[in-house]
């Protein structure tokens, strides 16, 4: 089953996600439905708030297989601040050039409750940072300059009109 994707300016996208304390059948089902929703939408990452759930869970697949991560956090980042045009399933028709470190170390828990650390580079590093941002209520439109934001204000207005 796929889930409807929440889009800007839905307030749920602004919530801070709660730590998952009990990885039970219900939340594993949510993770599976999120993966299905991501693939159907041709996305490469999805965070729980994007389907209306304020819990700390992300799914990612940049072409190397599905990664499902509960309570992910960035432990450290390094490397160049690389610019890259990012899209977001919650901001349809908007792509923005965002600068992020090209290497990150991310810690989280898998569905068996085992703690795992991922050293991610390039696209994987970028997607993990983008999805972990969602868990904090941060969107790509928060990571651009005021001047840049002015340029897309028409598109944002259109989304607000469509979604409220
Ligand atoms: Zn997004």
Short mmCIF file of N, CA and C and ligand atoms in Angstrom, two decimals:
data_model
loop_
_atom_site.label_atom_id
_atom_site.label_comp_id
_atom_site.label_asym_id
_atom_site.label_seq_id
_atom_site.Cartn_x
_atom_site.Cartn_y
_atom_site.Cartn_z
N UNK A 1 0.84 -1.20 0.00
CA UNK A 1 0.00 0.00 0.00
C UNK A 1 0.88 1.25 0.00
N UNK A 2 0.53 2.18 -0.87
CA UNK A 2 1.29 3.43 -0.85
C UNK A 2 0.51 4.47 -0.02
N UNK A 3 1.25 5.50 0.37
CA UNK A 3 0.67 6.51 1.25
C UNK A 3 0.65 7.86 0.53
N UNK A 4 -0.33 8.70 0.84
CA UNK A 4 -0.32 10.03 0.22
C UNK A 4 0.85 10.86 0.74
N UNK A 5 1.50 11.58 -0.15
CA UNK A 5 2.64 12.41 0.25
C UNK A 5 2.16 13.81 0.62
N UNK A 6 2.58 14.25 1.78
CA UNK A 6 2.23 15.59 2.25
C UNK A 6 3.12 16.61 1.55
N UNK A 7 2.50 17.67 1.10
CA UNK A 7 3.28 18.68 0.40
C UNK A 7 3.18 20.04 1.10
N UNK A 8 4.18 20.86 0.85
CA UNK A 8 4.22 22.24 1.34
C UNK A 8 2.90 22.92 1.04
N UNK A 9 2.30 23.68 1.97
CA UNK A 9 2.80 24.09 3.30
C UNK A 9 2.24 23.25 4.45
N UNK A 10 1.98 21.96 4.24
CA UNK A 10 1.45 21.12 5.31
C UNK A 10 2.30 21.24 6.58
N UNK A 11 1.61 21.55 7.68
CA UNK A 11 2.30 21.81 8.96
C UNK A 11 3.09 20.60 9.48
N UNK A 12 2.66 19.41 9.10
CA UNK A 12 3.34 18.22 9.61
C UNK A 12 4.81 18.19 9.16
N UNK A 13 5.08 18.84 8.04
CA UNK A 13 6.45 18.89 7.53
C UNK A 13 7.36 19.73 8.43
N UNK A 14 6.76 20.52 9.30
CA UNK A 14 7.53 21.41 10.17
C UNK A 14 7.75 20.84 11.56
N UNK A 15 7.12 19.70 11.86
CA UNK A 15 7.28 19.09 13.19
C UNK A 15 8.66 18.48 13.37
N UNK A 16 9.12 18.48 14.61
CA UNK A 16 10.33 17.71 14.93
C UNK A 16 9.90 16.29 15.23
N UNK A 17 10.59 15.34 14.62
CA UNK A 17 10.17 13.95 14.76
C UNK A 17 10.58 13.35 16.09
N UNK A 18 9.75 12.45 16.57
CA UNK A 18 10.04 11.77 17.83
C UNK A 18 10.93 10.56 17.60
N UNK A 19 11.81 10.32 18.57
CA UNK A 19 12.67 9.14 18.53
C UNK A 19 11.79 7.89 18.58
N UNK A 20 12.14 6.90 17.76
CA UNK A 20 11.41 5.63 17.77
C UNK A 20 12.01 4.75 18.87
N UNK A 21 11.21 4.45 19.88
CA UNK A 21 11.75 3.68 21.01
C UNK A 21 11.48 2.20 20.84
N UNK A 22 10.38 1.89 20.19
CA UNK A 22 9.98 0.50 20.05
C UNK A 22 9.76 0.21 18.57
N UNK A 23 10.65 -0.57 17.98
CA UNK A 23 10.49 -0.90 16.56
C UNK A 23 9.55 -2.11 16.47
N UNK A 24 8.27 -1.78 16.42
CA UNK A 24 7.25 -2.85 16.42
C UNK A 24 6.72 -3.09 14.99
N UNK A 25 5.81 -4.02 14.89
CA UNK A 25 5.26 -4.38 13.59
C UNK A 25 4.63 -3.20 12.87
N UNK A 26 4.02 -2.32 13.65
CA UNK A 26 3.32 -1.18 13.06
C UNK A 26 4.30 -0.24 12.36
N UNK A 27 5.42 0.00 13.01
CA UNK A 27 6.36 0.95 12.42
C UNK A 27 7.16 0.30 11.28
N UNK A 28 7.33 -1.01 11.35
CA UNK A 28 7.99 -1.71 10.23
C UNK A 28 7.08 -1.67 9.00
N UNK A 29 5.77 -1.83 9.23
CA UNK A 29 4.81 -1.69 8.12
C UNK A 29 4.89 -0.29 7.53
N UNK A 30 4.99 0.72 8.42
CA UNK A 30 5.12 2.10 7.93
C UNK A 30 6.36 2.23 7.05
N UNK A 31 7.48 1.66 7.50
CA UNK A 31 8.73 1.74 6.73
C UNK A 31 8.54 1.09 5.35
N UNK A 32 7.85 -0.03 5.31
CA UNK A 32 7.63 -0.73 4.04
C UNK A 32 6.72 0.08 3.12
N UNK A 33 5.71 0.69 3.70
CA UNK A 33 4.80 1.51 2.89
C UNK A 33 5.51 2.78 2.40
N UNK A 34 6.40 3.30 3.22
CA UNK A 34 7.18 4.46 2.78
C UNK A 34 8.08 4.11 1.60
N UNK A 35 8.71 2.93 1.67
CA UNK A 35 9.58 2.49 0.57
C UNK A 35 8.77 2.35 -0.72
N UNK A 36 7.61 1.73 -0.59
CA UNK A 36 6.74 1.54 -1.75
C UNK A 36 6.32 2.89 -2.34
N UNK A 37 6.00 3.81 -1.46
CA UNK A 37 5.59 5.15 -1.88
C UNK A 37 6.74 5.88 -2.58
N UNK A 38 7.93 5.73 -2.03
CA UNK A 38 9.12 6.35 -2.62
C UNK A 38 9.37 5.82 -4.03
N UNK A 39 9.33 4.49 -4.19
CA UNK A 39 9.58 3.90 -5.50
C UNK A 39 8.52 4.32 -6.51
N UNK A 40 7.26 4.30 -6.08
CA UNK A 40 6.17 4.67 -6.98
C UNK A 40 6.32 6.13 -7.43
N UNK A 41 6.81 6.98 -6.53
CA UNK A 41 6.96 8.40 -6.84
C UNK A 41 8.29 8.71 -7.54
N UNK A 42 9.07 7.66 -7.78
CA UNK A 42 10.39 7.80 -8.38
C UNK A 42 11.31 8.72 -7.58
N UNK A 43 11.16 8.64 -6.27
CA UNK A 43 12.05 9.39 -5.39
C UNK A 43 13.23 8.53 -4.99
N UNK A 44 14.25 9.14 -4.41
CA UNK A 44 15.40 8.37 -3.93
C UNK A 44 15.53 8.43 -2.41
N UNK A 45 14.57 9.11 -1.79
CA UNK A 45 14.54 9.14 -0.34
C UNK A 45 13.19 9.64 0.14
N UNK A 46 12.80 9.21 1.35
CA UNK A 46 11.55 9.68 1.91
C UNK A 46 11.66 9.63 3.44
N UNK A 47 11.16 10.67 4.08
CA UNK A 47 11.17 10.73 5.54
C UNK A 47 9.74 10.64 6.04
N UNK A 48 9.57 10.06 7.24
CA UNK A 48 8.23 9.80 7.78
C UNK A 48 7.32 11.04 7.80
N UNK A 49 7.83 12.23 8.14
CA UNK A 49 6.93 13.40 8.13
C UNK A 49 6.27 13.64 6.76
N UNK A 50 6.92 13.18 5.71
CA UNK A 50 6.37 13.38 4.37
C UNK A 50 5.12 12.53 4.11
N UNK A 51 4.90 11.53 4.97
CA UNK A 51 3.65 10.79 4.89
C UNK A 51 2.80 11.04 6.14
N UNK A 52 3.13 12.12 6.83
CA UNK A 52 2.28 12.56 7.94
C UNK A 52 2.62 11.97 9.30
N UNK A 53 3.75 11.29 9.40
CA UNK A 53 4.13 10.65 10.68
C UNK A 53 5.36 11.35 11.26
N UNK A 54 5.18 11.94 12.44
CA UNK A 54 6.31 12.66 13.04
C UNK A 54 7.18 11.72 13.87
N UNK A 55 7.74 10.74 13.19
CA UNK A 55 8.65 9.83 13.88
C UNK A 55 9.95 9.72 13.09
N UNK A 56 11.01 9.38 13.80
CA UNK A 56 12.34 9.44 13.22
C UNK A 56 12.64 8.19 12.38
N UNK A 57 12.25 8.27 11.13
CA UNK A 57 12.41 7.13 10.22
C UNK A 57 12.59 7.66 8.80
N UNK A 58 13.60 7.12 8.11
CA UNK A 58 13.81 7.48 6.71
C UNK A 58 14.04 6.22 5.88
N UNK A 59 13.71 6.32 4.61
CA UNK A 59 14.08 5.27 3.65
C UNK A 59 14.79 5.94 2.49
N UNK A 60 15.82 5.26 1.99
CA UNK A 60 16.66 5.83 0.93
C UNK A 60 17.04 4.72 -0.04
N UNK A 61 17.04 5.04 -1.32
CA UNK A 61 17.63 4.13 -2.32
C UNK A 61 18.17 4.96 -3.47
N UNK A 62 19.50 5.05 -3.52
CA UNK A 62 20.11 5.83 -4.60
C UNK A 62 20.55 4.92 -5.75
N UNK A 63 20.04 3.68 -5.71
CA UNK A 63 20.37 2.74 -6.78
C UNK A 63 21.20 1.56 -6.28
N UNK A 64 21.59 1.61 -5.00
CA UNK A 64 22.39 0.53 -4.42
C UNK A 64 21.57 -0.35 -3.49
N UNK A 65 20.26 -0.24 -3.56
CA UNK A 65 19.40 -1.02 -2.68
C UNK A 65 18.80 -0.16 -1.59
N UNK A 66 17.76 -0.70 -0.99
CA UNK A 66 17.00 0.05 0.01
C UNK A 66 17.73 0.13 1.34
N UNK A 67 17.80 1.33 1.89
CA UNK A 67 18.31 1.53 3.24
C UNK A 67 17.17 2.11 4.07
N UNK A 68 16.91 1.43 5.17
CA UNK A 68 15.83 1.81 6.08
C UNK A 68 16.52 2.16 7.39
N UNK A 69 16.26 3.36 7.91
CA UNK A 69 17.01 3.78 9.09
C UNK A 69 16.08 4.46 10.10
N UNK A 70 16.12 3.93 11.32
CA UNK A 70 15.37 4.52 12.42
C UNK A 70 16.33 5.40 13.23
N UNK A 71 15.82 6.52 13.70
CA UNK A 71 16.59 7.45 14.53
C UNK A 71 17.94 7.84 13.93
N UNK A 72 17.98 8.19 12.66
CA UNK A 72 19.28 8.53 12.07
C UNK A 72 19.78 9.90 12.56
N UNK A 73 21.08 9.97 12.81
CA UNK A 73 21.69 11.27 13.13
C UNK A 73 23.04 11.36 12.41
N UNK A 74 23.41 12.57 12.10
CA UNK A 74 24.71 12.79 11.47
C UNK A 74 25.75 12.95 12.58
N UNK A 75 26.72 12.06 12.57
CA UNK A 75 27.76 12.13 13.60
C UNK A 75 28.82 13.14 13.19
N UNK A 76 29.22 13.10 11.94
CA UNK A 76 30.20 14.08 11.47
C UNK A 76 30.10 14.20 9.96
N UNK A 77 30.63 15.30 9.47
CA UNK A 77 30.65 15.48 8.02
C UNK A 77 31.99 16.06 7.64
N UNK A 78 32.38 15.80 6.41
CA UNK A 78 33.65 16.32 5.94
C UNK A 78 33.61 16.51 4.43
N UNK A 79 34.69 17.06 3.92
CA UNK A 79 34.78 17.21 2.48
C UNK A 79 34.27 18.56 2.03
N UNK A 80 34.21 18.69 0.73
CA UNK A 80 33.83 19.97 0.13
C UNK A 80 32.35 20.23 0.29
N UNK A 81 31.99 21.51 0.32
CA UNK A 81 30.59 21.87 0.24
C UNK A 81 30.23 21.84 -1.23
N UNK A 82 29.59 20.77 -1.63
CA UNK A 82 29.30 20.59 -3.04
C UNK A 82 27.89 21.09 -3.37
N UNK A 83 27.76 21.90 -4.43
CA UNK A 83 26.42 22.31 -4.84
C UNK A 83 25.77 21.24 -5.72
N UNK A 84 24.47 21.09 -5.59
CA UNK A 84 23.76 20.08 -6.38
C UNK A 84 22.30 20.47 -6.40
N UNK A 85 21.66 20.26 -7.53
CA UNK A 85 20.24 20.61 -7.64
C UNK A 85 19.39 19.52 -6.98
N UNK A 86 18.69 19.91 -5.93
CA UNK A 86 17.86 18.96 -5.20
C UNK A 86 16.38 19.22 -5.44
N UNK A 87 15.64 18.13 -5.52
CA UNK A 87 14.19 18.22 -5.54
C UNK A 87 13.66 17.60 -4.26
N UNK A 88 12.37 17.70 -4.07
CA UNK A 88 11.75 17.13 -2.88
C UNK A 88 10.32 16.75 -3.23
N UNK A 89 9.92 15.53 -2.87
CA UNK A 89 8.56 15.10 -3.19
C UNK A 89 7.51 15.97 -2.50
N UNK A 90 7.91 16.68 -1.46
CA UNK A 90 6.96 17.56 -0.76
C UNK A 90 6.95 18.98 -1.34
N UNK A 91 7.81 19.22 -2.32
CA UNK A 91 7.85 20.52 -3.00
C UNK A 91 7.84 20.29 -4.51
N UNK A 92 6.70 19.84 -5.03
CA UNK A 92 6.64 19.48 -6.45
C UNK A 92 7.04 20.66 -7.35
N UNK A 93 7.75 20.34 -8.43
CA UNK A 93 8.15 21.32 -9.44
C UNK A 93 9.19 22.33 -8.96
N UNK A 94 9.81 22.06 -7.84
CA UNK A 94 10.86 22.98 -7.38
C UNK A 94 12.18 22.21 -7.29
N UNK A 95 13.22 22.73 -7.93
CA UNK A 95 14.56 22.19 -7.71
C UNK A 95 15.45 23.35 -7.31
N UNK A 96 16.27 23.12 -6.32
CA UNK A 96 17.11 24.19 -5.78
C UNK A 96 18.53 23.70 -5.61
N UNK A 97 19.47 24.57 -5.95
CA UNK A 97 20.86 24.20 -5.75
C UNK A 97 21.22 24.39 -4.28
N UNK A 98 21.60 23.29 -3.65
CA UNK A 98 21.91 23.30 -2.22
C UNK A 98 23.35 22.83 -2.03
N UNK A 99 24.07 23.55 -1.16
CA UNK A 99 25.45 23.12 -0.87
C UNK A 99 25.47 22.29 0.41
N UNK A 100 26.10 21.13 0.30
CA UNK A 100 26.22 20.26 1.48
C UNK A 100 27.58 19.57 1.44
N UNK A 101 28.07 19.17 2.62
CA UNK A 101 29.32 18.39 2.64
C UNK A 101 29.14 17.11 1.84
N UNK A 102 30.21 16.65 1.16
CA UNK A 102 30.03 15.49 0.29
C UNK A 102 30.27 14.15 0.97
N UNK A 103 30.65 14.19 2.24
CA UNK A 103 30.81 12.95 2.99
C UNK A 103 30.19 13.12 4.38
N UNK A 104 29.40 12.15 4.78
CA UNK A 104 28.84 12.19 6.13
C UNK A 104 28.89 10.79 6.76
N UNK A 105 28.98 10.80 8.07
CA UNK A 105 28.87 9.58 8.85
C UNK A 105 27.54 9.65 9.57
N UNK A 106 26.70 8.68 9.32
CA UNK A 106 25.36 8.68 9.89
C UNK A 106 25.17 7.43 10.76
N UNK A 107 24.63 7.69 11.93
CA UNK A 107 24.36 6.59 12.86
C UNK A 107 22.84 6.40 12.94
N UNK A 108 22.41 5.17 13.04
CA UNK A 108 20.99 4.91 13.19
C UNK A 108 20.78 3.47 13.61
N UNK A 109 19.54 3.05 13.56
CA UNK A 109 19.20 1.70 14.00
C UNK A 109 18.43 1.04 12.87
N UNK A 110 18.72 -0.24 12.62
CA UNK A 110 17.96 -0.95 11.59
C UNK A 110 16.70 -1.58 12.21
N UNK A 111 15.92 -2.27 11.38
CA UNK A 111 14.62 -2.78 11.88
C UNK A 111 14.78 -3.85 12.96
N UNK A 112 15.98 -4.43 13.06
CA UNK A 112 16.22 -5.41 14.12
C UNK A 112 16.72 -4.78 15.41
N UNK A 113 16.78 -3.45 15.41
CA UNK A 113 17.22 -2.75 16.61
C UNK A 113 18.73 -2.66 16.73
N UNK A 114 19.42 -3.07 15.68
CA UNK A 114 20.89 -3.05 15.70
C UNK A 114 21.40 -1.67 15.27
N UNK A 115 22.34 -1.15 16.05
CA UNK A 115 22.90 0.16 15.69
C UNK A 115 23.85 0.01 14.51
N UNK A 116 23.69 0.90 13.53
CA UNK A 116 24.58 0.84 12.37
C UNK A 116 25.13 2.22 12.06
N UNK A 117 26.32 2.25 11.51
CA UNK A 117 26.94 3.51 11.09
C UNK A 117 27.20 3.41 9.59
N UNK A 118 26.81 4.45 8.89
CA UNK A 118 27.00 4.47 7.44
C UNK A 118 27.97 5.60 7.10
N UNK A 119 29.00 5.27 6.32
CA UNK A 119 29.85 6.31 5.77
C UNK A 119 29.33 6.55 4.36
N UNK A 120 28.78 7.72 4.14
CA UNK A 120 28.13 7.98 2.84
C UNK A 120 28.84 9.10 2.11
N UNK A 121 28.97 8.91 0.80
CA UNK A 121 29.60 9.93 -0.03
C UNK A 121 28.64 10.34 -1.15
N UNK A 122 28.95 11.50 -1.71
CA UNK A 122 28.26 12.00 -2.90
C UNK A 122 26.74 11.94 -2.77
N UNK A 123 26.07 11.28 -3.74
CA UNK A 123 24.60 11.31 -3.76
C UNK A 123 24.00 10.72 -2.48
N UNK A 124 24.56 9.63 -1.99
CA UNK A 124 24.04 9.01 -0.77
C UNK A 124 24.18 9.97 0.42
N UNK A 125 25.31 10.66 0.50
CA UNK A 125 25.53 11.63 1.59
C UNK A 125 24.49 12.74 1.50
N UNK A 126 24.24 13.17 0.28
CA UNK A 126 23.29 14.26 0.07
C UNK A 126 21.86 13.84 0.46
N UNK A 127 21.46 12.69 0.01
CA UNK A 127 20.09 12.24 0.29
C UNK A 127 19.90 12.03 1.79
N UNK A 128 20.89 11.44 2.44
CA UNK A 128 20.77 11.24 3.89
C UNK A 128 20.61 12.58 4.60
N UNK A 129 21.40 13.58 4.21
CA UNK A 129 21.29 14.90 4.85
C UNK A 129 19.92 15.52 4.58
N UNK A 130 19.44 15.38 3.36
CA UNK A 130 18.13 15.93 2.99
C UNK A 130 17.03 15.28 3.83
N UNK A 131 17.08 13.95 3.96
CA UNK A 131 16.02 13.25 4.71
C UNK A 131 16.12 13.53 6.21
N UNK A 132 17.33 13.60 6.73
CA UNK A 132 17.49 13.89 8.16
C UNK A 132 17.02 15.32 8.45
N UNK A 133 17.22 16.22 7.51
CA UNK A 133 16.65 17.57 7.63
C UNK A 133 15.13 17.50 7.86
N UNK A 134 14.46 16.65 7.08
CA UNK A 134 13.00 16.52 7.22
C UNK A 134 12.60 16.16 8.65
N UNK A 135 13.41 15.34 9.31
CA UNK A 135 13.09 14.91 10.67
C UNK A 135 13.16 16.08 11.66
N UNK A 136 13.88 17.13 11.25
CA UNK A 136 13.97 18.34 12.08
C UNK A 136 12.97 19.41 11.64
N UNK A 137 12.17 19.09 10.65
CA UNK A 137 11.22 20.07 10.14
C UNK A 137 11.84 21.06 9.17
N UNK A 138 13.00 20.70 8.63
CA UNK A 138 13.72 21.59 7.71
C UNK A 138 13.51 21.14 6.27
N UNK A 139 13.21 22.11 5.42
CA UNK A 139 13.02 21.84 3.98
C UNK A 139 14.11 22.55 3.18
N UNK A 140 14.26 22.15 1.92
CA UNK A 140 15.31 22.78 1.10
C UNK A 140 15.09 24.28 0.93
N UNK A 141 13.85 24.73 1.02
CA UNK A 141 13.61 26.18 0.89
C UNK A 141 14.17 26.95 2.09
N UNK A 142 14.50 26.24 3.17
CA UNK A 142 15.12 26.89 4.33
C UNK A 142 16.64 26.99 4.18
N UNK A 143 17.16 26.33 3.16
CA UNK A 143 18.62 26.26 3.00
C UNK A 143 19.13 27.12 1.85
N UNK A 144 18.29 28.04 1.38
CA UNK A 144 18.73 28.92 0.30
C UNK A 144 18.73 30.37 0.80
N UNK A 145 19.38 31.23 0.04
CA UNK A 145 19.46 32.63 0.44
C UNK A 145 18.11 33.32 0.26
N UNK A 146 17.97 34.47 0.92
CA UNK A 146 16.75 35.26 0.77
C UNK A 146 16.51 35.65 -0.68
N UNK A 147 17.60 36.01 -1.36
CA UNK A 147 17.49 36.43 -2.75
C UNK A 147 17.00 35.28 -3.63
N UNK A 148 17.55 34.11 -3.37
CA UNK A 148 17.16 32.92 -4.12
C UNK A 148 15.68 32.59 -3.85
N UNK A 149 15.28 32.78 -2.61
CA UNK A 149 13.90 32.49 -2.22
C UNK A 149 12.92 33.43 -2.92
N UNK A 150 13.35 34.68 -3.09
CA UNK A 150 12.54 35.65 -3.82
C UNK A 150 12.21 35.14 -5.22
N UNK A 151 13.22 34.49 -5.82
CA UNK A 151 13.05 34.01 -7.19
C UNK A 151 12.00 32.91 -7.32
N UNK A 152 11.78 32.16 -6.24
CA UNK A 152 10.81 31.06 -6.35
C UNK A 152 9.52 31.37 -5.61
N UNK A 153 9.33 32.63 -5.22
CA UNK A 153 8.15 32.93 -4.41
C UNK A 153 6.84 32.67 -5.15
N UNK A 154 6.86 32.82 -6.47
CA UNK A 154 5.67 32.53 -7.26
C UNK A 154 5.28 31.06 -7.18
N UNK A 155 6.31 30.20 -7.27
CA UNK A 155 6.05 28.75 -7.20
C UNK A 155 5.55 28.34 -5.83
N UNK A 156 6.11 28.97 -4.78
CA UNK A 156 5.67 28.65 -3.42
C UNK A 156 4.23 29.11 -3.19
N UNK A 157 3.94 30.27 -3.74
CA UNK A 157 2.58 30.80 -3.61
C UNK A 157 1.58 29.86 -4.28
N UNK A 158 1.97 29.37 -5.45
CA UNK A 158 1.11 28.45 -6.18
C UNK A 158 0.86 27.18 -5.36
N UNK A 159 1.91 26.65 -4.74
CA UNK A 159 1.75 25.46 -3.90
C UNK A 159 0.85 25.74 -2.70
N UNK A 160 1.01 26.94 -2.12
CA UNK A 160 0.15 27.28 -0.97
C UNK A 160 -1.30 27.35 -1.39
N UNK A 161 -1.54 27.88 -2.57
CA UNK A 161 -2.92 27.99 -3.06
C UNK A 161 -3.51 26.60 -3.38
N UNK A 162 -2.66 25.72 -3.91
CA UNK A 162 -3.14 24.38 -4.26
C UNK A 162 -3.38 23.50 -3.05
N UNK A 163 -2.59 23.73 -1.99
CA UNK A 163 -2.57 22.78 -0.87
C UNK A 163 -3.18 23.30 0.43
N UNK A 164 -3.80 24.45 0.40
CA UNK A 164 -4.46 24.91 1.63
C UNK A 164 -5.93 25.22 1.35
ZN1 LIG B 1 12.42 16.17 0.73
#
